[in-house]
Amino acid sequence: MSTITTYLSSLPLFTTTLAIATSILAFLLLPVIIRRRNWCNSPPGPIGLPILGYLPYLSDRLHEDLFHLAQTYGPLFSLQMGQKPAIVVSSPEIAREILKQKESMFSSRTITEAVRCVAYNATSLVFVPYGTRWRLLRKMLTTELFSTRAIELLQPARKQQVHGLLSTFYSASKSETFVNIADSTFFVSANLISNLVCSKTLFDPTKKKGRELKEMVWEILEDIGAPNLADLIPFLKLFDPQGVKRRVQKLAKKLDDFCEKLIDQRLEERKEGLKMNENGRLDMLDVFLNYRSDRKDDELKQFSRVDIKGMLSDMFIAGTDTSSSTVEWGMTEILRKPEIYKKIVSELDQVVGKNRFIEETDIAKLPYFQAAVKEVFRLHPGVPLLIPRRANEACEVCGYYVPKHATVFVNIWGMGRDSKLWSEPYEFKPERFLGSEIDVKGQDFELLPFGTGRRSCVGMPLGHRMVHYSLASLLHAFEWNFPADILEDMTEKVAITLQKAKVLVGIPKPRLPDSVYQ
Ligand code: HEM
């Protein structure tokens, strides 16, 4: 050792620097020299560094990075994220191949450390691997809570929540107070879900507990969304280098305490007998507590506390921020374009008039407004890369090899901005959807804000309605005065979902006679 040191110190500085630079260069070029693909017969893609893969070149705006890489490598490309292989899908044709034709191969999700903490070791609906447990959980939600009938019966609760919001905004207009669109609509969604879960309106935005839920949901979405070195480079798992596990454990504990309390309260209430809600139905807690199965092939004979907590936290995490962020983006896009705003308001006035609030049943008669909402979903899909899927087994896609458990990113955000799919893709133009059959419900692969197939959004019937109903109500009931800098700044704040970084706050001014608000 000392000989080497002596030898090195005898070299002139230039030679030493050159030696170090050459070694670094060789290290960087090594992967390019020894292989031209991320793995044998991988789809084309950028080659990264040994061990780290392409991670050092990715920013905290993964959806944007992947969109730009697709310009170079095409609609199906591969990359190594640390030691983990990933493929990225950026065209409707390949999305169809993966999410429809090869659906059974790609119906599970990538499980990370953060997911294990927050989703009870990936046993809750959103993350449980595709199989009998997933099928049972999903069936209970679609038949008991999100069936067409159940959604219809929840209509009075939606009306009550939205009218409550309009009334709060009316008071704010009188005192010329600023209101926050995303915060307010978040509480509408959270309270709707609490009605679905336990027939109670639990959250008061003016109280600490209500605000805590919003912050907690966002922090969880952030930690689930960001690439974590502990997942991608296995020997780092022990060290939790970004502190993700420590953070998520704390958040998960808070959410767990909240769900524990809901269950305890309900068990106490059930001592006095089982109560139907005002629609003559059982809410989610009672449905799960009542569930019994003696069928041999049912993995769940009854729901444990952990099973119930998993379902409750799924609802609050998946169903709140997604809807409220979409409404915030919708208000922003529409209010930035006075001519579009005018068309929407004139349609609303024609159909609804000015002597009452809008009803959900009015939405079907508002084709221009519906087209505008599709445009919001195109440019601002709530979950830009879907909730990442994974390959259950090694398989072939478009003639390329995809290894077992490769992560699959379907870049629906990128597809919404693809000039091969949309003319003037960055322009907010509801007209493009007028007279077009394209819809957001999972049949049209160029527009998949709720995903598609068996792992598509189970809450779509609720989310879709709430976005339309809340947004139309806000536009119809008030004129809006948003500061121009807030309206013009479209920077995104990134988690597994996308929020508007500069929050939309403004002062509402009533458009309808005072009597309507009372
Ligand atoms: C605008 C509102 C919403 C958007 C944009 C949205 C979007 C999504 C997306 C993209 C997925 C993944 C789909 C895939 O992998 O193909 C998803 C899954 C899911 N969403 Fe939503 N969502 C919304 C509202 C809701 C609501 C209101 C709830 C419940 C109350 C909900 C519950 C879920 C659940 C449980 C899953 C996982 C389903 C499974 O894995 O089987 N979502 N959502």
CSV table of C-alpha atoms in Angstrom, one decimal, residues 103-513:
chain,number,residue,atom,x,y,z
A,103,GLU,CA,-54.2,-8.1,-18.4
A,104,SER,CA,-53.7,-11.2,-16.3
A,105,MET,CA,-49.9,-10.8,-16.6
A,106,PHE,CA,-50.0,-7.2,-15.4
A,107,SER,CA,-52.8,-7.1,-12.8
A,108,SER,CA,-50.6,-6.8,-9.7
A,109,ARG,CA,-48.8,-3.8,-8.5
A,110,THR,CA,-45.2,-3.0,-7.5
A,111,ILE,CA,-44.8,-3.4,-3.7
A,112,THR,CA,-42.4,-1.0,-2.0
A,113,GLU,CA,-41.3,-0.5,1.6
A,114,ALA,CA,-43.6,2.5,1.8
A,115,VAL,CA,-46.5,0.4,0.5
A,116,ARG,CA,-45.9,-2.4,3.0
A,117,CYS,CA,-46.1,0.1,5.9
A,118,VAL,CA,-49.2,2.0,4.8
A,119,ALA,CA,-51.2,-0.9,3.2
A,120,TYR,CA,-50.8,-3.5,6.0
A,121,ASN,CA,-48.1,-5.4,4.2
A,122,ALA,CA,-49.9,-5.0,0.9
A,123,THR,CA,-53.1,-6.8,2.0
A,124,SER,CA,-55.5,-3.9,1.3
A,125,LEU,CA,-57.4,-3.7,-2.0
A,126,VAL,CA,-55.2,-1.1,-3.8
A,127,PHE,CA,-52.0,-3.1,-3.4
A,128,VAL,CA,-52.9,-6.7,-2.7
A,129,PRO,CA,-51.5,-8.9,-5.5
A,130,TYR,CA,-54.1,-10.1,-8.0
A,131,GLY,CA,-55.7,-13.3,-6.8
A,132,THR,CA,-58.6,-14.6,-4.7
A,133,ARG,CA,-58.2,-12.0,-1.9
A,134,TRP,CA,-58.2,-9.1,-4.3
A,135,ARG,CA,-61.3,-10.6,-6.1
A,136,LEU,CA,-63.2,-10.8,-2.9
A,137,LEU,CA,-62.4,-7.3,-1.6
A,138,ARG,CA,-63.1,-5.7,-5.0
A,139,LYS,CA,-66.4,-7.6,-5.4
A,140,MET,CA,-67.6,-6.4,-1.9
A,141,LEU,CA,-66.9,-2.8,-2.9
A,142,THR,CA,-68.4,-3.0,-6.4
A,143,THR,CA,-71.6,-4.8,-5.2
A,144,GLU,CA,-72.2,-3.1,-1.8
A,145,LEU,CA,-70.8,0.4,-2.1
A,146,PHE,CA,-70.1,1.4,-5.6
A,147,SER,CA,-73.0,-0.3,-7.4
A,148,THR,CA,-75.2,2.1,-9.5
A,149,ARG,CA,-77.9,1.7,-6.9
A,150,ALA,CA,-75.6,2.5,-3.9
A,151,ILE,CA,-74.2,5.5,-5.7
A,152,GLU,CA,-77.7,6.8,-6.4
A,153,LEU,CA,-78.6,6.4,-2.8
A,154,LEU,CA,-75.6,8.4,-1.7
A,155,GLN,CA,-76.9,11.4,-3.8
A,156,PRO,CA,-78.5,13.2,-0.9
A,157,ALA,CA,-75.1,13.0,1.0
A,158,ARG,CA,-73.3,14.5,-2.0
A,159,LYS,CA,-75.9,17.3,-2.3
A,160,GLN,CA,-75.6,18.0,1.4
A,161,GLN,CA,-71.8,18.2,1.2
A,162,VAL,CA,-71.7,20.4,-1.9
A,163,HIS,CA,-74.4,22.7,-0.6
A,164,GLY,CA,-72.5,23.0,2.6
A,165,LEU,CA,-69.5,24.1,0.6
A,166,LEU,CA,-71.5,26.7,-1.4
A,167,SER,CA,-72.9,28.1,1.8
A,168,THR,CA,-69.4,28.4,3.3
A,169,PHE,CA,-68.2,30.2,0.2
A,170,TYR,CA,-71.2,32.5,0.3
A,171,SER,CA,-70.3,33.6,3.8
A,172,ALA,CA,-66.7,34.1,2.7
A,173,SER,CA,-68.0,36.3,-0.2
A,174,LYS,CA,-69.7,38.5,2.3
A,175,SER,CA,-66.6,39.1,4.3
A,176,GLU,CA,-64.4,39.1,1.1
A,177,THR,CA,-62.3,36.3,2.5
A,178,PHE,CA,-60.0,34.2,0.3
A,179,VAL,CA,-61.1,30.5,0.0
A,180,ASN,CA,-58.9,27.6,-1.0
A,181,ILE,CA,-60.5,25.4,-3.7
A,182,ALA,CA,-58.5,22.2,-3.2
A,183,ASP,CA,-58.7,22.3,0.6
A,184,SER,CA,-62.4,22.9,0.5
A,185,THR,CA,-63.2,20.2,-2.0
A,186,PHE,CA,-60.9,17.8,-0.2
A,187,PHE,CA,-63.2,18.0,2.8
A,188,VAL,CA,-66.2,17.4,0.6
A,189,SER,CA,-64.7,14.2,-0.6
A,190,ALA,CA,-63.4,13.1,2.8
A,191,ASN,CA,-66.8,13.7,4.4
A,192,LEU,CA,-68.5,11.8,1.6
A,193,ILE,CA,-66.2,8.9,2.2
A,194,SER,CA,-66.8,9.1,5.9
A,195,ASN,CA,-70.5,8.9,5.1
A,196,LEU,CA,-69.9,5.8,3.0
A,197,VAL,CA,-67.8,4.2,5.7
A,198,CYS,CA,-69.6,5.0,8.9
A,199,SER,CA,-72.6,7.2,8.0
A,200,LYS,CA,-71.1,10.3,9.7
A,201,THR,CA,-69.7,13.6,8.6
A,202,LEU,CA,-66.4,13.4,10.4
A,203,PHE,CA,-64.2,16.3,9.1
A,204,ASP,CA,-64.5,20.0,9.9
A,205,PRO,CA,-62.0,21.9,7.8
A,206,THR,CA,-61.8,24.6,10.5
A,207,LYS,CA,-60.6,22.1,13.1
A,208,LYS,CA,-57.2,20.6,13.5
A,209,LYS,CA,-58.3,17.0,13.0
A,210,GLY,CA,-59.7,17.8,9.6
A,211,ARG,CA,-56.6,19.6,8.4
A,212,GLU,CA,-54.4,16.8,9.8
A,213,LEU,CA,-56.0,14.2,7.6
A,214,LYS,CA,-55.3,16.3,4.4
A,215,GLU,CA,-51.6,16.7,5.4
A,216,MET,CA,-51.3,13.0,6.3
A,217,VAL,CA,-52.8,11.9,3.0
A,218,TRP,CA,-50.5,14.1,1.0
A,219,GLU,CA,-47.4,12.9,2.9
A,220,ILE,CA,-48.4,9.3,2.3
A,221,LEU,CA,-49.0,9.9,-1.4
A,222,GLU,CA,-45.5,11.6,-1.6
A,223,ASP,CA,-43.7,8.8,0.0
A,224,ILE,CA,-45.5,6.1,-2.0
A,225,GLY,CA,-44.8,8.0,-5.2
A,226,ALA,CA,-41.1,8.8,-4.9
A,227,PRO,CA,-38.5,6.2,-6.0
A,228,ASN,CA,-36.9,4.9,-2.8
A,229,LEU,CA,-33.2,3.7,-2.9
A,230,ALA,CA,-34.1,1.1,-0.2
A,231,ASP,CA,-36.4,-0.6,-2.7
A,232,LEU,CA,-34.2,-0.2,-5.8
A,233,ILE,CA,-30.8,-1.2,-4.4
A,234,PRO,CA,-31.5,-4.1,-2.1
A,235,PHE,CA,-28.4,-3.8,0.1
A,236,LEU,CA,-29.5,-0.3,1.1
A,237,LYS,CA,-32.8,-1.6,2.5
A,238,LEU,CA,-31.3,-2.0,6.0
A,239,PHE,CA,-30.2,1.6,6.1
A,240,ASP,CA,-33.4,3.3,4.9
A,241,PRO,CA,-31.2,6.1,3.4
A,242,GLN,CA,-34.0,8.5,2.5
A,243,GLY,CA,-35.8,7.9,5.8
A,244,VAL,CA,-38.9,6.9,3.9
A,245,LYS,CA,-39.7,3.9,6.0
A,246,ARG,CA,-39.3,5.8,9.3
A,247,ARG,CA,-41.6,8.6,8.0
A,248,VAL,CA,-44.2,6.3,6.5
A,249,GLN,CA,-44.3,4.2,9.7
A,250,LYS,CA,-45.2,7.3,11.7
A,251,LEU,CA,-47.9,8.3,9.2
A,252,ALA,CA,-49.3,4.8,9.0
A,253,LYS,CA,-49.5,4.7,12.8
A,254,LYS,CA,-51.6,7.9,12.8
A,255,LEU,CA,-53.9,6.5,10.1
A,256,ASP,CA,-54.1,3.2,12.0
A,257,ASP,CA,-55.2,5.0,15.2
A,258,PHE,CA,-57.8,6.9,13.3
A,259,CYS,CA,-59.2,3.6,11.8
A,260,GLU,CA,-59.0,1.8,15.2
A,261,LYS,CA,-61.2,4.5,16.7
A,262,LEU,CA,-63.8,4.2,14.0
A,263,ILE,CA,-64.0,0.5,14.5
A,264,ASP,CA,-64.2,0.8,18.3
A,265,GLN,CA,-67.0,3.3,18.1
A,266,ARG,CA,-68.9,1.1,15.8
A,267,LEU,CA,-68.5,-2.0,17.9
A,268,GLU,CA,-69.8,0.0,20.8
A,269,GLU,CA,-72.8,1.3,18.7
A,270,ARG,CA,-73.6,-2.2,17.6
A,271,LYS,CA,-74.2,-3.3,21.2
A,272,GLU,CA,-77.5,-1.5,20.9
A,273,GLY,CA,-78.3,-3.3,17.7
A,274,LEU,CA,-77.5,-3.1,14.1
A,275,LYS,CA,-78.7,0.2,12.5
A,276,MET,CA,-79.4,0.9,8.8
A,277,ASN,CA,-78.4,4.3,7.5
A,278,GLU,CA,-81.1,6.7,6.3
A,279,ASN,CA,-81.2,4.8,2.9
A,280,GLY,CA,-82.1,1.6,4.6
A,281,ARG,CA,-78.6,0.2,3.9
A,282,LEU,CA,-75.6,-0.9,5.9
A,283,ASP,CA,-72.5,1.3,5.7
A,284,MET,CA,-69.0,0.0,4.9
A,285,LEU,CA,-68.1,-0.7,8.5
A,286,ASP,CA,-71.2,-2.8,9.1
A,287,VAL,CA,-70.8,-4.6,5.7
A,288,PHE,CA,-67.3,-5.7,6.7
A,289,LEU,CA,-68.1,-6.5,10.3
A,290,ASN,CA,-71.1,-8.6,9.3
A,291,TYR,CA,-69.3,-10.5,6.6
A,292,ARG,CA,-69.0,-14.3,7.1
A,293,SER,CA,-68.2,-17.0,4.6
A,294,ASP,CA,-68.1,-20.7,5.0
A,295,ARG,CA,-67.1,-21.3,1.4
A,296,LYS,CA,-64.0,-23.5,1.2
A,297,ASP,CA,-62.4,-21.5,-1.6
A,298,ASP,CA,-62.9,-18.1,0.1
A,299,GLU,CA,-59.6,-16.9,1.5
A,300,LEU,CA,-61.4,-14.6,4.0
A,301,LYS,CA,-63.9,-16.3,6.3
A,302,GLN,CA,-64.5,-13.0,8.1
A,303,PHE,CA,-62.8,-9.6,8.3
A,304,SER,CA,-60.1,-9.1,10.9
A,305,ARG,CA,-59.5,-5.6,12.3
A,306,VAL,CA,-56.5,-5.4,10.1
A,307,ASP,CA,-58.5,-6.3,7.0
A,308,ILE,CA,-61.1,-3.6,7.9
A,309,LYS,CA,-58.4,-1.0,8.6
A,310,GLY,CA,-56.8,-1.7,5.3
A,311,MET,CA,-60.1,-1.0,3.4
A,312,LEU,CA,-60.8,2.2,5.4
A,313,SER,CA,-57.4,3.7,4.8
A,314,ASP,CA,-57.6,2.7,1.1
A,315,MET,CA,-60.8,4.8,0.8
A,316,PHE,CA,-59.4,7.8,2.5
A,317,ILE,CA,-56.0,7.7,0.7
A,318,ALA,CA,-57.3,6.8,-2.8
A,319,GLY,CA,-60.5,8.8,-2.8
A,320,THR,CA,-59.8,12.3,-1.4
A,321,ASP,CA,-56.9,14.0,-3.0
A,322,THR,CA,-57.5,12.6,-6.5
A,323,SER,CA,-60.9,14.2,-6.7
A,324,SER,CA,-60.1,17.6,-5.1
A,325,SER,CA,-56.9,18.1,-7.1
A,326,THR,CA,-58.9,17.4,-10.3
A,327,VAL,CA,-61.4,20.1,-9.3
A,328,GLU,CA,-58.6,22.6,-8.6
A,329,TRP,CA,-56.9,22.0,-12.0
A,330,GLY,CA,-60.4,22.2,-13.6
A,331,MET,CA,-61.1,25.6,-12.0
A,332,THR,CA,-57.6,26.8,-13.0
A,333,GLU,CA,-57.8,25.7,-16.6
A,334,ILE,CA,-61.3,27.1,-17.1
A,335,LEU,CA,-60.8,30.5,-15.4
A,336,ARG,CA,-57.6,31.0,-17.4
A,337,LYS,CA,-59.5,31.0,-20.6
A,338,PRO,CA,-62.2,33.7,-20.4
A,339,GLU,CA,-63.9,32.6,-23.7
A,340,ILE,CA,-64.2,29.0,-22.4
A,341,TYR,CA,-65.4,30.2,-19.0
A,342,LYS,CA,-68.1,32.2,-20.8
A,343,LYS,CA,-69.3,29.3,-22.8
A,344,ILE,CA,-69.5,27.0,-19.8
A,345,VAL,CA,-71.4,29.6,-17.7
A,346,SER,CA,-73.8,30.4,-20.5
A,347,GLU,CA,-74.5,26.7,-20.9
A,348,LEU,CA,-75.1,26.4,-17.1
A,349,ASP,CA,-77.4,29.4,-17.1
A,350,GLN,CA,-79.4,28.0,-20.0
A,351,VAL,CA,-79.9,24.6,-18.5
A,352,VAL,CA,-80.1,25.4,-14.8
A,353,GLY,CA,-81.1,29.0,-14.8
A,354,LYS,CA,-80.2,31.4,-11.9
A,355,ASN,CA,-82.9,30.6,-9.4
A,356,ARG,CA,-81.5,27.3,-8.0
A,357,PHE,CA,-78.3,25.5,-7.5
A,358,ILE,CA,-77.2,22.9,-10.0
A,359,GLU,CA,-78.4,19.3,-9.5
A,360,GLU,CA,-76.4,16.2,-10.4
A,361,THR,CA,-79.1,15.3,-13.0
A,362,ASP,CA,-78.4,18.5,-14.9
A,363,ILE,CA,-74.9,17.3,-15.8
A,364,ALA,CA,-76.1,15.1,-18.6
A,365,LYS,CA,-77.6,18.2,-20.3
A,366,LEU,CA,-74.2,20.0,-20.3
A,367,PRO,CA,-72.2,18.7,-23.3
A,368,TYR,CA,-69.7,21.6,-23.4
A,369,PHE,CA,-69.0,21.4,-19.7
A,370,GLN,CA,-68.6,17.6,-19.9
A,371,ALA,CA,-66.1,18.1,-22.8
A,372,ALA,CA,-64.2,20.6,-20.6
A,373,VAL,CA,-63.9,18.0,-17.8
A,374,LYS,CA,-62.5,15.5,-20.2
A,375,GLU,CA,-59.9,18.1,-21.2
A,376,VAL,CA,-59.1,18.5,-17.5
A,377,PHE,CA,-58.6,14.7,-17.1
A,378,ARG,CA,-56.4,14.7,-20.3
A,379,LEU,CA,-54.0,17.4,-19.1
A,380,HIS,CA,-54.2,16.7,-15.4
A,381,PRO,CA,-54.8,13.0,-14.8
A,382,GLY,CA,-54.9,12.6,-11.0
A,383,VAL,CA,-52.4,9.6,-11.0
A,384,PRO,CA,-50.0,10.4,-13.9
A,385,LEU,CA,-48.3,6.9,-14.1
A,386,LEU,CA,-51.3,4.9,-12.8
A,387,ILE,CA,-50.6,3.1,-9.6
A,388,PRO,CA,-47.5,1.2,-11.0
A,389,ARG,CA,-48.3,-2.3,-12.1
A,390,ARG,CA,-45.7,-5.1,-12.3
A,391,ALA,CA,-45.1,-8.2,-14.5
A,392,ASN,CA,-46.3,-11.2,-12.5
A,393,GLU,CA,-44.0,-13.5,-14.6
A,394,ALA,CA,-41.3,-13.0,-17.2
A,395,CYS,CA,-43.1,-12.4,-20.4
A,396,GLU,CA,-42.9,-10.9,-23.9
A,397,VAL,CA,-44.3,-7.5,-24.9
A,398,CYS,CA,-44.1,-6.4,-28.6
A,399,GLY,CA,-41.4,-9.0,-29.1
A,400,TYR,CA,-39.2,-7.8,-26.2
A,401,TYR,CA,-38.4,-9.7,-23.0
A,402,VAL,CA,-39.8,-8.3,-19.7
A,403,PRO,CA,-38.4,-9.9,-16.6
A,404,LYS,CA,-40.5,-11.1,-13.7
A,405,HIS,CA,-41.6,-8.3,-11.3
A,406,ALA,CA,-40.4,-5.5,-13.6
A,407,THR,CA,-42.2,-2.3,-12.7
A,408,VAL,CA,-44.6,-1.1,-15.4
A,409,PHE,CA,-45.2,2.7,-15.7
A,410,VAL,CA,-48.1,3.6,-18.0
A,411,ASN,CA,-47.5,7.3,-18.6
A,412,ILE,CA,-51.1,8.6,-19.0
A,413,TRP,CA,-49.8,12.1,-18.3
A,414,GLY,CA,-47.4,11.8,-21.3
A,415,MET,CA,-50.1,10.3,-23.6
A,416,GLY,CA,-52.3,13.4,-22.8
A,417,ARG,CA,-49.5,15.6,-24.1
A,418,ASP,CA,-48.5,13.6,-27.1
A,419,SER,CA,-48.8,15.6,-30.4
A,420,LYS,CA,-49.2,12.3,-32.3
A,421,LEU,CA,-52.5,11.8,-30.4
A,422,TRP,CA,-53.8,15.3,-29.9
A,423,SER,CA,-53.6,18.4,-32.1
A,424,GLU,CA,-52.1,21.3,-30.1
A,425,PRO,CA,-51.8,19.0,-27.1
A,426,TYR,CA,-50.8,21.7,-24.6
A,427,GLU,CA,-53.9,23.8,-25.4
A,428,PHE,CA,-57.0,23.5,-23.2
A,429,LYS,CA,-59.6,23.0,-25.9
A,430,PRO,CA,-62.9,21.4,-24.8
A,431,GLU,CA,-64.0,21.6,-28.5
A,432,ARG,CA,-61.8,18.6,-29.3
A,433,PHE,CA,-64.2,16.4,-27.4
A,434,LEU,CA,-67.5,17.8,-28.9
A,435,GLY,CA,-69.0,15.2,-31.1
A,436,SER,CA,-66.3,12.7,-30.2
A,437,GLU,CA,-67.0,9.3,-28.7
A,438,ILE,CA,-63.8,9.3,-26.6
A,439,ASP,CA,-64.5,9.0,-22.9
A,440,VAL,CA,-62.5,8.6,-19.6
A,441,LYS,CA,-64.0,5.4,-18.4
A,442,GLY,CA,-61.4,2.9,-19.6
A,443,GLN,CA,-62.4,2.0,-23.1
A,444,ASP,CA,-60.3,4.6,-24.9
A,445,PHE,CA,-56.6,3.9,-24.3
A,446,GLU,CA,-55.4,7.5,-25.1
A,447,LEU,CA,-57.4,8.8,-22.2
A,448,LEU,CA,-57.2,6.6,-19.0
A,449,PRO,CA,-57.4,8.9,-15.9
A,450,PHE,CA,-59.1,6.0,-14.0
A,451,GLY,CA,-56.9,3.3,-15.5
A,452,THR,CA,-58.6,0.4,-17.2
A,453,GLY,CA,-59.5,-3.3,-16.7
A,454,ARG,CA,-59.8,-5.2,-13.5
A,455,ARG,CA,-57.3,-3.0,-11.6
A,456,SER,CA,-59.0,0.2,-12.8
A,457,CYS,CA,-60.3,2.7,-10.2
A,458,VAL,CA,-63.1,1.1,-8.2
A,459,GLY,CA,-64.2,4.5,-7.0
A,460,MET,CA,-64.7,5.9,-10.5
A,461,PRO,CA,-68.5,6.1,-10.3
A,462,LEU,CA,-68.1,8.3,-7.2
A,463,GLY,CA,-65.0,10.3,-8.3
A,464,HIS,CA,-66.4,11.0,-11.8
A,465,ARG,CA,-69.6,12.3,-10.4
A,466,MET,CA,-68.0,14.4,-7.6
A,467,VAL,CA,-65.6,16.1,-10.0
A,468,HIS,CA,-68.5,17.1,-12.3
A,469,TYR,CA,-70.9,18.1,-9.6
A,470,SER,CA,-68.5,20.1,-7.5
A,471,LEU,CA,-66.9,21.9,-10.4
A,472,ALA,CA,-70.2,22.8,-12.1
A,473,SER,CA,-71.6,24.0,-8.7
A,474,LEU,CA,-68.6,26.3,-8.1
A,475,LEU,CA,-68.8,27.8,-11.6
A,476,HIS,CA,-72.5,28.2,-11.6
A,477,ALA,CA,-72.9,29.7,-8.0
A,478,PHE,CA,-70.0,32.2,-8.0
A,479,GLU,CA,-67.9,34.5,-10.1
A,480,TRP,CA,-64.3,34.1,-9.2
A,481,ASN,CA,-61.5,36.5,-8.7
A,482,PHE,CA,-58.2,34.6,-8.6
A,483,PRO,CA,-54.9,36.5,-8.6
A,484,ALA,CA,-53.3,36.3,-12.1
A,485,ASP,CA,-50.0,34.9,-10.9
A,486,ILE,CA,-51.8,32.0,-9.1
A,487,LEU,CA,-53.9,31.3,-12.1
A,488,GLU,CA,-51.0,31.4,-14.6
A,489,ASP,CA,-48.6,29.3,-12.6
A,490,MET,CA,-49.3,25.7,-13.7
A,491,THR,CA,-46.3,24.1,-11.8
A,492,GLU,CA,-47.1,20.7,-10.5
A,493,LYS,CA,-46.4,19.4,-7.0
A,494,VAL,CA,-45.5,15.8,-7.4
A,495,ALA,CA,-46.5,12.7,-5.4
A,496,ILE,CA,-48.1,9.6,-6.7
A,497,THR,CA,-50.7,12.2,-7.6
A,498,LEU,CA,-50.2,15.7,-8.9
A,499,GLN,CA,-51.4,18.8,-7.1
A,500,LYS,CA,-51.2,22.4,-8.2
A,501,ALA,CA,-48.0,23.8,-6.6
A,502,LYS,CA,-49.3,27.3,-6.2
A,503,VAL,CA,-52.6,26.6,-4.5
A,504,LEU,CA,-55.7,28.2,-6.0
A,505,VAL,CA,-57.1,30.7,-3.6
A,506,GLY,CA,-59.5,33.5,-4.5
A,507,ILE,CA,-62.6,35.5,-3.5
A,508,PRO,CA,-66.0,34.2,-4.6
A,509,LYS,CA,-68.8,36.6,-5.6
A,510,PRO,CA,-72.3,35.2,-5.7
A,511,ARG,CA,-73.9,34.9,-9.2
A,512,LEU,CA,-77.4,33.9,-8.0
A,513,PRO,CA,-80.0,35.7,-5.9
